[in-house]
Amino acid sequence: MKLYYGWVMVAAGALMGCVAAGSLFSLAVFLQPMAEATQWSRTGISGAMTIAFLAMGVAAFGWGALTDRFGPRPVMLAGGVLMGLGILLASRVTSLIEFQLIYGLIVGGAVGAVFTPTFATITGWFEKHRSLAVSLVSAGMGVAPMTVSPFASWLITHYDWRTAQLTIAILTWLVLVPTAFLVRRPPAQPD
């Protein structure tokens, strides 16, 4: 059972990483439509990504401590809920500073709740094939810009940027929240 479920964890981690990273990185697709609709500078909008990376790095420490204490499932579930909420709120802002802070802090911090527990948990599930398992999860995250960004681009061609981001928020909830329920602590290692 351990070996089998470890690969379920790899698939769940790769899927969650793909959607989380893809949703975060899809901001590049939104730059021009947001700038045209709001008259905010592209540089200002891009500043949200800088804040997101900083928030992701800082939040990872807290998410890691919470994972150690409560396990990966509640942390990744919280990350999925927060990520969708952050994108939803970002789609409704009325000023650039609101967008930068909401997208940067909430969305960026929430992505840390997916990345940190995923890698910590995956390594505990495998003694053999650990490198392969971590590589497959990383590959899931690596293909993120090739999945969510084209979908976001398609949405923008059919709807305004706010509706497109709202749709990405809903997609994030639909994928991350149920998938988080597949996440389990690794089995105890013999001493």
PDB file of N, CA, C and O in Angstrom, residues 145-183:
ATOM      1  N   PRO A 145       3.167  26.904 -16.620  1.00  0.00           N
ATOM      2  CA  PRO A 145       2.922  28.011 -17.563  1.00  0.00           C
ATOM      3  C   PRO A 145       2.369  27.553 -18.906  1.00  0.00           C
ATOM      4  O   PRO A 145       1.765  28.334 -19.628  1.00  0.00           O
ATOM      5  N   MET A 146       2.550  26.275 -19.228  1.00  0.00           N
ATOM      6  CA  MET A 146       2.046  25.771 -20.508  1.00  0.00           C
ATOM      7  C   MET A 146       0.608  25.282 -20.411  1.00  0.00           C
ATOM      8  O   MET A 146       0.036  24.849 -21.405  1.00  0.00           O
ATOM      9  N   THR A 147       0.030  25.323 -19.219  1.00  0.00           N
ATOM     10  CA  THR A 147      -1.340  24.848 -19.051  1.00  0.00           C
ATOM     11  C   THR A 147      -2.288  25.987 -18.686  1.00  0.00           C
ATOM     12  O   THR A 147      -3.232  26.262 -19.409  1.00  0.00           O
ATOM     13  N   VAL A 148      -2.041  26.634 -17.563  1.00  0.00           N
ATOM     14  CA  VAL A 148      -2.968  27.661 -17.089  1.00  0.00           C
ATOM     15  C   VAL A 148      -2.868  28.931 -17.933  1.00  0.00           C
ATOM     16  O   VAL A 148      -3.890  29.550 -18.240  1.00  0.00           O
ATOM     17  N   SER A 149      -1.679  29.319 -18.325  1.00  0.00           N
ATOM     18  CA  SER A 149      -1.527  30.562 -19.099  1.00  0.00           C
ATOM     19  C   SER A 149      -2.271  30.534 -20.433  1.00  0.00           C
ATOM     20  O   SER A 149      -2.951  31.507 -20.767  1.00  0.00           O
ATOM     21  N   PRO A 150      -2.187  29.457 -21.224  1.00  0.00           N
ATOM     22  CA  PRO A 150      -2.988  29.444 -22.458  1.00  0.00           C
ATOM     23  C   PRO A 150      -4.496  29.496 -22.181  1.00  0.00           C
ATOM     24  O   PRO A 150      -5.243  30.136 -22.911  1.00  0.00           O
ATOM     25  N   PHE A 151      -4.912  28.836 -21.093  1.00  0.00           N
ATOM     26  CA  PHE A 151      -6.323  28.905 -20.723  1.00  0.00           C
ATOM     27  C   PHE A 151      -6.704  30.325 -20.335  1.00  0.00           C
ATOM     28  O   PHE A 151      -7.756  30.836 -20.752  1.00  0.00           O
ATOM     29  N   ALA A 152      -5.847  30.987 -19.565  1.00  0.00           N
ATOM     30  CA  ALA A 152      -6.093  32.382 -19.186  1.00  0.00           C
ATOM     31  C   ALA A 152      -6.143  33.267 -20.425  1.00  0.00           C
ATOM     32  O   ALA A 152      -6.989  34.159 -20.537  1.00  0.00           O
ATOM     33  N   SER A 153      -5.252  33.035 -21.371  1.00  0.00           N
ATOM     34  CA  SER A 153      -5.232  33.805 -22.616  1.00  0.00           C
ATOM     35  C   SER A 153      -6.540  33.620 -23.384  1.00  0.00           C
ATOM     36  O   SER A 153      -7.113  34.572 -23.906  1.00  0.00           O
ATOM     37  N   TRP A 154      -6.996  32.390 -23.449  1.00  0.00           N
ATOM     38  CA  TRP A 154      -8.267  32.115 -24.116  1.00  0.00           C
ATOM     39  C   TRP A 154      -9.408  32.843 -23.410  1.00  0.00           C
ATOM     40  O   TRP A 154     -10.279  33.430 -24.068  1.00  0.00           O
ATOM     41  N   LEU A 155      -9.423  32.801 -22.087  1.00  0.00           N
ATOM     42  CA  LEU A 155     -10.466  33.491 -21.325  1.00  0.00           C
ATOM     43  C   LEU A 155     -10.467  34.993 -21.617  1.00  0.00           C
ATOM     44  O   LEU A 155     -11.525  35.597 -21.787  1.00  0.00           O
ATOM     45  N   ILE A 156      -9.276  35.575 -21.679  1.00  0.00           N
ATOM     46  CA  ILE A 156      -9.168  37.015 -21.910  1.00  0.00           C
ATOM     47  C   ILE A 156      -9.679  37.398 -23.294  1.00  0.00           C
ATOM     48  O   ILE A 156     -10.237  38.478 -23.476  1.00  0.00           O
ATOM     49  N   THR A 157      -9.511  36.517 -24.272  1.00  0.00           N
ATOM     50  CA  THR A 157     -10.026  36.838 -25.606  1.00  0.00           C
ATOM     51  C   THR A 157     -11.551  36.797 -25.657  1.00  0.00           C
ATOM     52  O   THR A 157     -12.156  37.373 -26.559  1.00  0.00           O
ATOM     53  N   HIS A 158     -12.174  36.119 -24.706  1.00  0.00           N
ATOM     54  CA  HIS A 158     -13.638  35.999 -24.688  1.00  0.00           C
ATOM     55  C   HIS A 158     -14.315  36.835 -23.610  1.00  0.00           C
ATOM     56  O   HIS A 158     -15.521  37.092 -23.701  1.00  0.00           O
ATOM     57  N   TYR A 159     -13.567  37.213 -22.586  1.00  0.00           N
ATOM     58  CA  TYR A 159     -14.130  37.959 -21.457  1.00  0.00           C
ATOM     59  C   TYR A 159     -13.155  39.058 -21.057  1.00  0.00           C
ATOM     60  O   TYR A 159     -12.044  39.122 -21.555  1.00  0.00           O
ATOM     61  N   ASP A 160     -13.565  39.893 -20.129  1.00  0.00           N
ATOM     62  CA  ASP A 160     -12.633  40.903 -19.619  1.00  0.00           C
ATOM     63  C   ASP A 160     -11.673  40.246 -18.611  1.00  0.00           C
ATOM     64  O   ASP A 160     -11.857  39.103 -18.210  1.00  0.00           O
ATOM     65  N   TRP A 161     -10.639  40.998 -18.205  1.00  0.00           N
ATOM     66  CA  TRP A 161      -9.621  40.418 -17.336  1.00  0.00           C
ATOM     67  C   TRP A 161     -10.192  40.023 -15.980  1.00  0.00           C
ATOM     68  O   TRP A 161      -9.748  39.035 -15.380  1.00  0.00           O
ATOM     69  N   ARG A 162     -11.174  40.767 -15.478  1.00  0.00           N
ATOM     70  CA  ARG A 162     -11.747  40.449 -14.162  1.00  0.00           C
ATOM     71  C   ARG A 162     -12.496  39.113 -14.191  1.00  0.00           C
ATOM     72  O   ARG A 162     -12.348  38.287 -13.299  1.00  0.00           O
ATOM     73  N   THR A 163     -13.267  38.894 -15.222  1.00  0.00           N
ATOM     74  CA  THR A 163     -13.987  37.627 -15.358  1.00  0.00           C
ATOM     75  C   THR A 163     -13.009  36.478 -15.571  1.00  0.00           C
ATOM     76  O   THR A 163     -13.195  35.380 -15.025  1.00  0.00           O
ATOM     77  N   ALA A 164     -11.961  36.737 -16.343  1.00  0.00           N
ATOM     78  CA  ALA A 164     -10.951  35.700 -16.576  1.00  0.00           C
ATOM     79  C   ALA A 164     -10.273  35.317 -15.271  1.00  0.00           C
ATOM     80  O   ALA A 164     -10.088  34.126 -14.976  1.00  0.00           O
ATOM     81  N   GLN A 165      -9.911  36.304 -14.450  1.00  0.00           N
ATOM     82  CA  GLN A 165      -9.275  35.978 -13.163  1.00  0.00           C
ATOM     83  C   GLN A 165     -10.245  35.286 -12.224  1.00  0.00           C
ATOM     84  O   GLN A 165      -9.857  34.378 -11.501  1.00  0.00           O
ATOM     85  N   LEU A 166     -11.480  35.701 -12.226  1.00  0.00           N
ATOM     86  CA  LEU A 166     -12.489  35.034 -11.403  1.00  0.00           C
ATOM     87  C   LEU A 166     -12.610  33.567 -11.802  1.00  0.00           C
ATOM     88  O   LEU A 166     -12.705  32.676 -10.948  1.00  0.00           O
ATOM     89  N   THR A 167     -12.581  33.298 -13.093  1.00  0.00           N
ATOM     90  CA  THR A 167     -12.643  31.920 -13.587  1.00  0.00           C
ATOM     91  C   THR A 167     -11.425  31.127 -13.136  1.00  0.00           C
ATOM     92  O   THR A 167     -11.554  29.957 -12.738  1.00  0.00           O
ATOM     93  N   ILE A 168     -10.244  31.733 -13.175  1.00  0.00           N
ATOM     94  CA  ILE A 168      -9.021  31.066 -12.700  1.00  0.00           C
ATOM     95  C   ILE A 168      -9.157  30.764 -11.200  1.00  0.00           C
ATOM     96  O   ILE A 168      -8.756  29.690 -10.738  1.00  0.00           O
ATOM     97  N   ALA A 169      -9.740  31.684 -10.438  1.00  0.00           N
ATOM     98  CA  ALA A 169      -9.944  31.451  -9.000  1.00  0.00           C
ATOM     99  C   ALA A 169     -10.839  30.239  -8.770  1.00  0.00           C
ATOM    100  O   ALA A 169     -10.537  29.373  -7.927  1.00  0.00           O
ATOM    101  N   ILE A 170     -11.920  30.162  -9.518  1.00  0.00           N
ATOM    102  CA  ILE A 170     -12.841  29.022  -9.374  1.00  0.00           C
ATOM    103  C   ILE A 170     -12.158  27.727  -9.786  1.00  0.00           C
ATOM    104  O   ILE A 170     -12.287  26.699  -9.105  1.00  0.00           O
ATOM    105  N   LEU A 171     -11.417  27.755 -10.893  1.00  0.00           N
ATOM    106  CA  LEU A 171     -10.658  26.582 -11.333  1.00  0.00           C
ATOM    107  C   LEU A 171      -9.678  26.145 -10.241  1.00  0.00           C
ATOM    108  O   LEU A 171      -9.538  24.949  -9.964  1.00  0.00           O
ATOM    109  N   THR A 172      -9.021  27.108  -9.627  1.00  0.00           N
ATOM    110  CA  THR A 172      -8.070  26.808  -8.571  1.00  0.00           C
ATOM    111  C   THR A 172      -8.761  26.072  -7.426  1.00  0.00           C
ATOM    112  O   THR A 172      -8.268  25.058  -6.942  1.00  0.00           O
ATOM    113  N   TRP A 173      -9.911  26.574  -7.009  1.00  0.00           N
ATOM    114  CA  TRP A 173     -10.661  25.888  -5.951  1.00  0.00           C
ATOM    115  C   TRP A 173     -11.100  24.494  -6.392  1.00  0.00           C
ATOM    116  O   TRP A 173     -10.993  23.539  -5.625  1.00  0.00           O
ATOM    117  N   LEU A 174     -11.585  24.379  -7.625  1.00  0.00           N
ATOM    118  CA  LEU A 174     -12.092  23.085  -8.100  1.00  0.00           C
ATOM    119  C   LEU A 174     -11.010  22.013  -8.179  1.00  0.00           C
ATOM    120  O   LEU A 174     -11.312  20.822  -8.058  1.00  0.00           O
ATOM    121  N   VAL A 175      -9.778  22.417  -8.383  1.00  0.00           N
ATOM    122  CA  VAL A 175      -8.693  21.436  -8.475  1.00  0.00           C
ATOM    123  C   VAL A 175      -7.976  21.272  -7.136  1.00  0.00           C
ATOM    124  O   VAL A 175      -7.796  20.149  -6.652  1.00  0.00           O
ATOM    125  N   LEU A 176      -7.559  22.377  -6.522  1.00  0.00           N
ATOM    126  CA  LEU A 176      -6.723  22.275  -5.324  1.00  0.00           C
ATOM    127  C   LEU A 176      -7.460  21.728  -4.106  1.00  0.00           C
ATOM    128  O   LEU A 176      -6.903  20.912  -3.362  1.00  0.00           O
ATOM    129  N   VAL A 177      -8.676  22.170  -3.880  1.00  0.00           N
ATOM    130  CA  VAL A 177      -9.382  21.746  -2.668  1.00  0.00           C
ATOM    131  C   VAL A 177      -9.659  20.239  -2.663  1.00  0.00           C
ATOM    132  O   VAL A 177      -9.274  19.547  -1.720  1.00  0.00           O
ATOM    133  N   PRO A 178     -10.285  19.672  -3.706  1.00  0.00           N
ATOM    134  CA  PRO A 178     -10.505  18.217  -3.661  1.00  0.00           C
ATOM    135  C   PRO A 178      -9.203  17.409  -3.671  1.00  0.00           C
ATOM    136  O   PRO A 178      -9.104  16.381  -3.004  1.00  0.00           O
ATOM    137  N   THR A 179      -8.217  17.874  -4.423  1.00  0.00           N
ATOM    138  CA  THR A 179      -6.951  17.134  -4.489  1.00  0.00           C
ATOM    139  C   THR A 179      -6.245  17.134  -3.148  1.00  0.00           C
ATOM    140  O   THR A 179      -5.568  16.162  -2.796  1.00  0.00           O
ATOM    141  N   ALA A 180      -6.391  18.196  -2.368  1.00  0.00           N
ATOM    142  CA  ALA A 180      -5.763  18.247  -1.043  1.00  0.00           C
ATOM    143  C   ALA A 180      -6.249  17.115  -0.151  1.00  0.00           C
ATOM    144  O   ALA A 180      -5.513  16.657   0.740  1.00  0.00           O
ATOM    145  N   PHE A 181      -7.456  16.637  -0.387  1.00  0.00           N
ATOM    146  CA  PHE A 181      -7.978  15.536   0.436  1.00  0.00           C
ATOM    147  C   PHE A 181      -7.301  14.205   0.124  1.00  0.00           C
ATOM    148  O   PHE A 181      -7.434  13.244   0.886  1.00  0.00           O
ATOM    149  N   LEU A 182      -6.561  14.121  -0.970  1.00  0.00           N
ATOM    150  CA  LEU A 182      -5.775  12.918  -1.271  1.00  0.00           C
ATOM    151  C   LEU A 182      -4.452  12.891  -0.514  1.00  0.00           C
ATOM    152  O   LEU A 182      -3.803  11.856  -0.419  1.00  0.00           O
ATOM    153  N   VAL A 183      -4.055  14.031   0.004  1.00  0.00           N
ATOM    154  CA  VAL A 183      -2.743  14.161   0.639  1.00  0.00           C
ATOM    155  C   VAL A 183      -2.759  13.494   2.015  1.00  0.00           C
ATOM    156  O   VAL A 183      -3.677  13.693   2.799  1.00  0.00           O
TER     157      VAL A 183
END
